CSV table of C-alpha atoms in Angstrom, one decimal:
chain,number,residue,atom,x,y,z
A,1,UNK,CA,3.3,16.4,6.2
A,2,UNK,CA,3.6,16.2,2.8
A,3,UNK,CA,1.5,13.8,1.3
A,4,UNK,CA,2.9,10.3,0.8
A,5,UNK,CA,0.7,8.2,-0.6
A,6,UNK,CA,2.8,4.5,-0.5
A,7,UNK,CA,4.8,5.2,2.9
A,8,UNK,CA,6.2,7.5,4.8
A,9,UNK,CA,9.7,6.0,2.8
A,10,UNK,CA,8.1,4.9,-0.7
A,11,UNK,CA,7.1,8.0,-2.4
A,12,UNK,CA,9.8,9.2,-4.7
A,13,UNK,CA,10.2,12.6,-4.7
A,14,UNK,CA,11.2,12.7,-8.7
A,15,UNK,CA,9.5,14.4,-11.7
A,16,UNK,CA,8.1,12.1,-14.2
A,17,UNK,CA,9.1,14.7,-16.8
A,18,UNK,CA,12.9,14.9,-15.7
A,19,UNK,CA,15.7,13.3,-17.9
A,20,UNK,CA,16.0,10.1,-18.8
A,21,UNK,CA,19.8,10.3,-18.3
A,22,UNK,CA,19.4,12.2,-15.3
A,23,UNK,CA,21.6,11.2,-11.8
A,24,UNK,CA,21.3,8.5,-10.0
A,25,UNK,CA,17.7,9.2,-7.5
A,26,UNK,CA,18.6,8.3,-3.5
A,27,UNK,CA,15.4,9.9,-1.4
A,28,UNK,CA,14.2,8.2,1.6
A,29,UNK,CA,13.1,8.2,5.8
A,30,UNK,CA,14.0,6.7,8.8
A,31,UNK,CA,12.0,3.1,7.7
A,32,UNK,CA,13.8,2.6,4.1
A,33,UNK,CA,16.3,4.2,1.8
A,34,UNK,CA,15.8,4.1,-1.7
A,35,UNK,CA,18.5,4.6,-5.2
A,36,UNK,CA,17.4,4.2,-7.9
A,37,UNK,CA,19.6,3.4,-11.0
A,38,UNK,CA,19.5,2.6,-14.6
A,39,UNK,CA,21.1,-1.1,-15.8
A,40,UNK,CA,23.4,-1.3,-19.0
A,41,UNK,CA,20.3,-2.9,-20.9
A,42,UNK,CA,17.9,-0.1,-20.2
A,43,UNK,CA,15.9,-0.9,-17.1
A,44,UNK,CA,15.7,0.3,-13.6
A,45,UNK,CA,17.0,-0.9,-10.6
A,46,UNK,CA,15.1,-0.3,-7.2
A,47,UNK,CA,17.8,-0.5,-3.9
A,48,UNK,CA,15.5,-0.8,-0.5
A,49,UNK,CA,17.9,-0.5,2.4
A,50,UNK,CA,17.3,0.5,6.0
A,51,UNK,CA,16.6,4.0,7.3
A,52,UNK,CA,18.3,5.5,10.6
A,53,UNK,CA,15.3,4.9,12.3
A,54,UNK,CA,15.1,1.4,11.3
A,55,UNK,CA,16.9,-1.4,13.7
A,56,UNK,CA,17.3,-4.0,11.0
A,57,UNK,CA,18.0,-4.0,7.2
A,58,UNK,CA,15.0,-5.3,5.0
A,59,UNK,CA,14.4,-9.4,3.4
A,60,UNK,CA,12.0,-11.0,2.1
A,61,UNK,CA,11.8,-14.2,3.1
A,62,UNK,CA,8.5,-15.3,1.2
A,63,UNK,CA,9.3,-13.7,-1.9
A,64,UNK,CA,9.9,-17.7,-3.2
A,65,UNK,CA,5.8,-18.2,-2.8
A,66,UNK,CA,5.5,-15.6,-5.2
A,67,UNK,CA,3.9,-16.6,-8.9
A,68,UNK,CA,6.7,-16.2,-11.5
A,69,UNK,CA,4.1,-15.1,-14.0
A,70,UNK,CA,0.5,-13.4,-13.4
A,71,UNK,CA,-1.7,-11.3,-15.5
A,72,UNK,CA,-0.5,-7.6,-15.9
A,73,UNK,CA,2.1,-6.9,-14.0
A,74,UNK,CA,5.1,-8.6,-13.6
A,75,UNK,CA,5.0,-9.0,-9.4
A,76,UNK,CA,9.0,-8.1,-9.3
A,77,UNK,CA,10.7,-9.6,-6.4
A,78,UNK,CA,14.2,-8.7,-5.4
A,79,UNK,CA,17.6,-10.3,-5.1
A,80,UNK,CA,19.9,-9.1,-1.9
A,81,UNK,CA,22.3,-7.2,-2.7
A,82,UNK,CA,25.0,-4.1,-0.1
A,83,UNK,CA,23.0,-5.0,2.3
A,84,UNK,CA,19.8,-4.5,1.2
A,85,UNK,CA,17.6,-5.5,-1.4
A,86,UNK,CA,17.3,-5.0,-5.2
A,87,UNK,CA,14.4,-4.7,-7.7
A,88,UNK,CA,14.0,-4.3,-11.5
A,89,UNK,CA,11.7,-2.6,-13.1
A,90,UNK,CA,11.7,-0.8,-16.3
A,91,UNK,CA,10.6,2.5,-15.1
A,92,UNK,CA,12.5,5.1,-13.0
A,93,UNK,CA,9.0,6.8,-11.4
A,94,UNK,CA,6.8,5.1,-8.8
A,95,UNK,CA,2.5,5.6,-10.1
A,96,UNK,CA,2.4,7.8,-7.0
A,97,UNK,CA,5.3,10.1,-8.7
A,98,UNK,CA,3.8,9.9,-12.2
A,99,UNK,CA,-0.1,11.0,-10.2
A,100,UNK,CA,1.4,14.4,-9.4
A,101,UNK,CA,2.4,15.3,-12.7
A,102,UNK,CA,-0.6,17.5,-13.6
A,103,UNK,CA,-0.7,16.1,-17.7
A,104,UNK,CA,-3.4,13.6,-18.0
A,105,UNK,CA,-1.3,10.8,-20.2
A,106,UNK,CA,0.2,11.1,-16.6
A,107,UNK,CA,-2.8,9.7,-15.2
A,108,UNK,CA,-3.9,7.7,-17.9
A,109,UNK,CA,-0.6,6.1,-16.9
A,110,UNK,CA,-1.6,5.9,-14.1
A,111,UNK,CA,-4.6,4.1,-14.4
A,112,UNK,CA,-3.1,1.7,-16.7
A,113,UNK,CA,-0.2,0.5,-14.0
A,114,UNK,CA,-3.5,0.4,-11.4
A,115,UNK,CA,-5.5,-2.2,-13.8
A,116,UNK,CA,-2.3,-4.1,-14.4
A,117,UNK,CA,-2.0,-4.3,-10.3
A,118,UNK,CA,-5.4,-5.9,-9.9
A,119,UNK,CA,-5.0,-9.1,-12.3
A,120,UNK,CA,-1.6,-9.5,-11.0
A,121,UNK,CA,-3.0,-9.5,-6.9
A,122,UNK,CA,-5.8,-11.6,-8.4
A,123,UNK,CA,-3.2,-14.1,-9.2
A,124,UNK,CA,-1.3,-13.5,-6.3
A,125,UNK,CA,-4.4,-14.2,-4.3
A,126,UNK,CA,-4.7,-17.4,-5.9
A,127,UNK,CA,-1.7,-18.8,-4.2
A,128,UNK,CA,-2.2,-20.4,-0.2
A,129,UNK,CA,0.2,-18.8,2.3
A,130,UNK,CA,3.1,-20.2,3.4
A,131,UNK,CA,2.3,-18.9,7.2
A,132,UNK,CA,-0.4,-17.6,9.2
A,133,UNK,CA,1.1,-14.3,10.1
A,134,UNK,CA,-0.2,-11.6,8.8
A,135,UNK,CA,1.5,-8.8,7.1
A,136,UNK,CA,4.3,-6.4,9.2
A,137,UNK,CA,2.6,-3.3,8.7
A,138,UNK,CA,-0.9,-4.6,9.4
A,139,UNK,CA,1.1,-6.1,12.8
A,140,UNK,CA,3.0,-2.4,13.4
A,141,UNK,CA,-0.8,-0.8,13.6
A,142,UNK,CA,-2.3,-3.4,15.6
A,143,UNK,CA,0.3,-2.7,18.3
A,144,UNK,CA,-0.4,0.6,17.8
A,145,UNK,CA,-4.2,0.7,17.9
A,146,UNK,CA,-3.9,-1.9,21.2
A,147,UNK,CA,-1.6,0.5,23.0
A,148,UNK,CA,1.2,-1.9,22.7
A,149,UNK,CA,3.0,0.0,20.1
A,150,UNK,CA,7.0,-1.1,21.0
A,151,UNK,CA,8.6,-0.9,17.6
A,152,UNK,CA,11.8,0.4,15.7
A,153,UNK,CA,11.8,4.4,15.2
A,154,UNK,CA,10.6,7.9,16.7
A,155,UNK,CA,8.3,6.1,20.1
A,156,UNK,CA,8.3,9.2,21.4
A,157,UNK,CA,6.1,10.3,18.5
A,158,UNK,CA,4.2,7.5,18.1
A,159,UNK,CA,3.3,8.4,21.9
A,160,UNK,CA,1.9,11.2,21.5
A,161,UNK,CA,0.1,10.4,18.1
A,162,UNK,CA,-1.6,7.4,19.8
A,163,UNK,CA,-2.0,9.9,22.9
A,164,UNK,CA,-3.6,12.7,20.3
A,165,UNK,CA,-5.6,10.0,18.2
A,166,UNK,CA,-7.3,8.4,21.4
A,167,UNK,CA,-8.7,11.6,22.9
A,168,UNK,CA,-10.1,12.4,19.3
A,169,UNK,CA,-11.6,8.8,17.8
A,170,UNK,CA,-12.7,8.5,21.8
A,171,UNK,CA,-13.0,4.1,23.1
A,172,UNK,CA,-15.6,3.1,19.9
A,173,UNK,CA,-13.6,4.0,17.3
A,174,UNK,CA,-10.5,2.5,18.6
A,175,UNK,CA,-13.0,-0.4,19.2
A,176,UNK,CA,-14.1,-0.4,15.7
A,177,UNK,CA,-10.2,0.3,13.7
A,178,UNK,CA,-9.1,-2.9,16.5
A,179,UNK,CA,-11.8,-5.1,15.5
A,180,UNK,CA,-10.9,-4.3,12.0
A,181,UNK,CA,-7.4,-5.0,11.9
A,182,UNK,CA,-8.7,-8.5,12.8
A,183,UNK,CA,-11.5,-8.8,10.4
A,184,UNK,CA,-8.8,-8.0,8.0
A,185,UNK,CA,-6.2,-10.8,8.5
A,186,UNK,CA,-9.4,-13.4,9.9
A,187,UNK,CA,-10.1,-16.8,8.9
A,188,UNK,CA,-13.3,-17.3,7.0
A,189,UNK,CA,-15.9,-20.1,7.4
A,190,UNK,CA,-15.4,-22.8,5.4
A,191,UNK,CA,-18.7,-21.9,3.4
A,192,UNK,CA,-17.8,-18.7,2.1
A,193,UNK,CA,-13.9,-19.8,1.3
A,194,UNK,CA,-16.0,-21.1,-1.9
A,195,UNK,CA,-17.6,-18.5,-3.0
A,196,UNK,CA,-14.8,-16.5,-5.4
A,197,UNK,CA,-13.5,-14.3,-2.9
A,198,UNK,CA,-9.8,-13.1,-3.5
A,199,UNK,CA,-9.1,-15.5,-7.4
A,200,UNK,CA,-9.7,-16.1,-10.3
A,201,UNK,CA,-13.1,-16.8,-11.3
A,202,UNK,CA,-13.5,-19.0,-14.6
A,203,UNK,CA,-11.5,-16.9,-17.1
A,204,UNK,CA,-8.5,-18.2,-14.5
A,205,UNK,CA,-9.4,-21.7,-14.8
A,206,UNK,CA,-9.4,-21.8,-10.9
A,207,UNK,CA,-12.1,-23.2,-8.8
A,208,UNK,CA,-13.0,-19.7,-7.1
A,209,UNK,CA,-11.2,-20.1,-4.2
A,210,UNK,CA,-8.0,-18.6,-5.1
A,211,UNK,CA,-5.8,-20.0,-3.3
A,212,UNK,CA,-7.8,-20.8,-0.3
A,213,UNK,CA,-8.1,-23.8,2.2
A,214,UNK,CA,-11.0,-23.2,4.6
A,215,UNK,CA,-9.5,-20.7,6.4
A,216,UNK,CA,-9.8,-18.2,3.7
A,217,UNK,CA,-6.8,-16.7,4.2
A,218,UNK,CA,-4.7,-16.0,1.0
A,219,UNK,CA,-0.7,-14.5,0.5
A,220,UNK,CA,-1.2,-10.8,0.2
A,221,UNK,CA,1.5,-8.5,-1.0
A,222,UNK,CA,0.9,-6.7,2.6
A,223,UNK,CA,1.8,-3.3,1.2
A,224,UNK,CA,0.1,-3.4,-2.1
A,225,UNK,CA,0.9,0.8,-2.7
A,226,UNK,CA,1.4,3.6,-6.0
A,227,UNK,CA,5.0,3.7,-4.8
A,228,UNK,CA,5.2,0.0,-4.7
A,229,UNK,CA,4.4,0.2,-8.5
A,230,UNK,CA,6.1,1.2,-11.2
A,231,UNK,CA,4.6,1.6,-14.8
A,232,UNK,CA,7.4,1.4,-17.8
A,233,UNK,CA,8.8,4.3,-19.1
A,234,UNK,CA,8.7,3.8,-22.9
A,235,UNK,CA,7.7,0.0,-23.5
A,236,UNK,CA,7.9,-3.9,-20.7
A,237,UNK,CA,5.6,-4.8,-18.0
A,238,UNK,CA,4.5,-2.6,-14.8
A,239,UNK,CA,5.9,-4.1,-12.1
A,240,UNK,CA,4.4,-3.7,-8.5
A,241,UNK,CA,7.6,-4.5,-5.8
A,242,UNK,CA,6.9,-8.0,-4.0
A,243,UNK,CA,8.5,-9.0,-1.3
A,244,UNK,CA,9.4,-7.4,1.9
A,245,UNK,CA,5.4,-6.9,3.4
A,246,UNK,CA,4.5,-10.3,2.1
A,247,UNK,CA,1.6,-12.7,4.5
A,248,UNK,CA,-1.2,-14.3,4.9
A,249,UNK,CA,-4.2,-11.8,5.4
A,250,UNK,CA,-8.0,-11.4,3.6
A,251,UNK,CA,-7.1,-10.0,-0.4
A,252,UNK,CA,-9.1,-7.6,0.9
A,253,UNK,CA,-5.9,-6.2,2.3
A,254,UNK,CA,-4.6,-5.1,-0.4
A,255,UNK,CA,-6.9,-3.8,-2.9
A,256,UNK,CA,-7.8,-1.4,0.4
A,257,UNK,CA,-4.0,-0.3,0.5
A,258,UNK,CA,-4.0,1.2,-2.6
A,259,UNK,CA,-7.5,2.4,-2.3
A,260,UNK,CA,-5.7,4.2,0.9
A,261,UNK,CA,-3.4,5.2,-1.4
A,262,UNK,CA,-5.7,7.6,-3.5
A,263,UNK,CA,-8.3,8.3,-1.2
A,264,UNK,CA,-5.6,10.1,0.9
A,265,UNK,CA,-4.2,11.5,-2.4
A,266,UNK,CA,-7.7,13.2,-3.5
A,267,UNK,CA,-8.4,14.3,0.1
A,268,UNK,CA,-5.3,16.5,0.8
A,269,UNK,CA,-5.1,17.4,-2.4
A,270,UNK,CA,-8.8,18.2,-3.5
A,271,UNK,CA,-7.3,19.7,-7.2
A,272,UNK,CA,-6.1,16.6,-7.5
A,273,UNK,CA,-9.6,14.6,-8.0
A,274,UNK,CA,-11.5,17.3,-9.5
A,275,UNK,CA,-12.5,16.6,-13.0
A,276,UNK,CA,-10.4,14.0,-12.7
A,277,UNK,CA,-11.8,11.9,-15.7
A,278,UNK,CA,-10.2,8.5,-15.0
A,279,UNK,CA,-11.7,6.3,-12.2
A,280,UNK,CA,-8.9,5.3,-10.5
A,281,UNK,CA,-10.3,3.4,-8.1
A,282,UNK,CA,-12.8,1.6,-9.9
A,283,UNK,CA,-10.2,0.7,-12.7
A,284,UNK,CA,-8.3,-1.4,-10.0
A,285,UNK,CA,-11.6,-3.2,-9.0
A,286,UNK,CA,-12.8,-3.6,-12.3
A,287,UNK,CA,-9.5,-5.0,-13.3
A,288,UNK,CA,-9.5,-7.5,-9.7
A,289,UNK,CA,-12.4,-8.5,-11.2
A,290,UNK,CA,-15.5,-10.8,-9.6
A,291,UNK,CA,-15.7,-11.6,-5.9
A,292,UNK,CA,-14.2,-8.7,-4.0
A,293,UNK,CA,-15.8,-8.0,-1.1
A,294,UNK,CA,-15.9,-4.2,-1.3
A,295,UNK,CA,-16.9,-3.3,2.5
A,296,UNK,CA,-14.2,-4.7,3.7
A,297,UNK,CA,-11.9,-3.5,1.2
A,298,UNK,CA,-12.8,0.2,2.4
A,299,UNK,CA,-12.5,-0.6,5.9
A,300,UNK,CA,-9.1,-2.1,5.1
A,301,UNK,CA,-8.4,1.1,3.4
A,302,UNK,CA,-9.0,3.0,6.9
A,303,UNK,CA,-6.1,1.3,7.7
A,304,UNK,CA,-3.9,1.5,5.2
A,305,UNK,CA,-4.4,5.9,6.5
A,306,UNK,CA,-4.0,5.2,9.4
A,307,UNK,CA,-0.8,2.7,9.3
A,308,UNK,CA,0.5,5.5,7.2
A,309,UNK,CA,0.4,8.2,9.7
A,310,UNK,CA,1.5,5.8,12.7
A,311,UNK,CA,4.7,5.0,10.2
A,312,UNK,CA,5.2,8.9,9.4
A,313,UNK,CA,5.0,9.4,13.3
A,314,UNK,CA,7.7,6.2,14.1
A,315,UNK,CA,9.8,7.0,11.4
A,316,UNK,CA,9.5,10.8,10.2
A,317,UNK,CA,8.8,12.0,14.2
A,318,UNK,CA,6.3,14.5,14.8
A,319,UNK,CA,4.2,16.8,12.6
A,320,UNK,CA,1.2,19.1,13.8
A,321,UNK,CA,0.0,17.9,10.1
A,322,UNK,CA,-0.7,14.3,11.9
A,323,UNK,CA,-3.5,15.8,13.9
A,324,UNK,CA,-5.4,16.8,10.9
A,325,UNK,CA,-4.4,13.4,9.6
A,326,UNK,CA,-6.7,11.9,13.0
A,327,UNK,CA,-9.0,13.7,12.0
A,328,UNK,CA,-9.8,12.5,8.2
A,329,UNK,CA,-9.4,8.7,9.8
A,330,UNK,CA,-12.5,10.1,12.5
A,331,UNK,CA,-14.1,10.3,9.9
A,332,UNK,CA,-13.4,8.0,7.8
A,333,UNK,CA,-14.1,5.2,10.4
A,334,UNK,CA,-17.3,6.7,10.5
A,335,UNK,CA,-18.3,6.4,6.7
A,336,UNK,CA,-16.6,2.9,7.0
A,337,UNK,CA,-14.4,4.2,4.5
A,338,UNK,CA,-16.9,4.5,1.9
A,339,UNK,CA,-15.1,7.0,0.2
A,340,UNK,CA,-12.5,5.1,-1.4
A,341,UNK,CA,-14.7,2.8,-3.4
A,342,UNK,CA,-16.6,3.6,-6.5
A,343,UNK,CA,-19.6,4.7,-5.9
A,344,UNK,CA,-18.6,5.8,-1.6
A,345,UNK,CA,-19.1,8.6,0.2
A,346,UNK,CA,-17.0,12.0,-1.1
A,347,UNK,CA,-17.6,14.3,1.1
A,348,UNK,CA,-14.7,16.1,3.2
């Protein structure tokens, strides 16, 4: 199983060192097809369509609720086109692709993109959710953990993965995973809703509630991943492709999704994390600012890797490397995801 720091369908097998005028890029899996095309004004159109194992084309029903202006990255929302969704960005490669480039400048560019994402997510989290429904990826994982997974894709591979996970994780770890799924989507007491978690502090002129009402939920990206984070090729804002996975949850879900991407990459490619010089998780969290529950974000990072593993089985089929991932996730559950946050556990 190759390293996929976004999802099985969202990691671009492209090389950042490629020519700007390279042919159109097309990649994907059974979940999602992606096409990247240059536009006449020097930007890039990112088109997402349904993969071969997906029952319906992608939609973005909550995109109209995304703020038009944010600090840091631009939250790029899609328009419907050709049975899919098209986003505009100022670059042809995702942060996931740039992080495969060994040059120090590529890592610095990824750090810039993560800082921009952190600032933009804080603004997004100042938006009350128009619905109480959690993001689709979290729903898929909850059903997988419950043993009620009836989604599209390769159901036989998903069943095989769950049977293996049950053996490796045991009932106790499965219970923990379920509880974390519920925790990240659960309201918090009204007394905790005004403690600064998930919204702007005085820098943004907000009241510290982050768009929350007394229920403590915010509008979340739902799949804030390295594969959806697009740095500009030369100039322009960082773009975070936003729309398909929006939902209501605790703000730490989005932070955890990005932290999980980084933790997975560091585990799967240990050389990548050695002598890197830039603490990417710290960059993200520092840019997001105060108030986030880092323990909850660490647990959400584990959920992200578990969701990625489930989605790989569903949309790419069984791979023997999935067994390595279930063992890795067992370790992460035991340490409550601490290695995903600055200063956390680092043993493999």
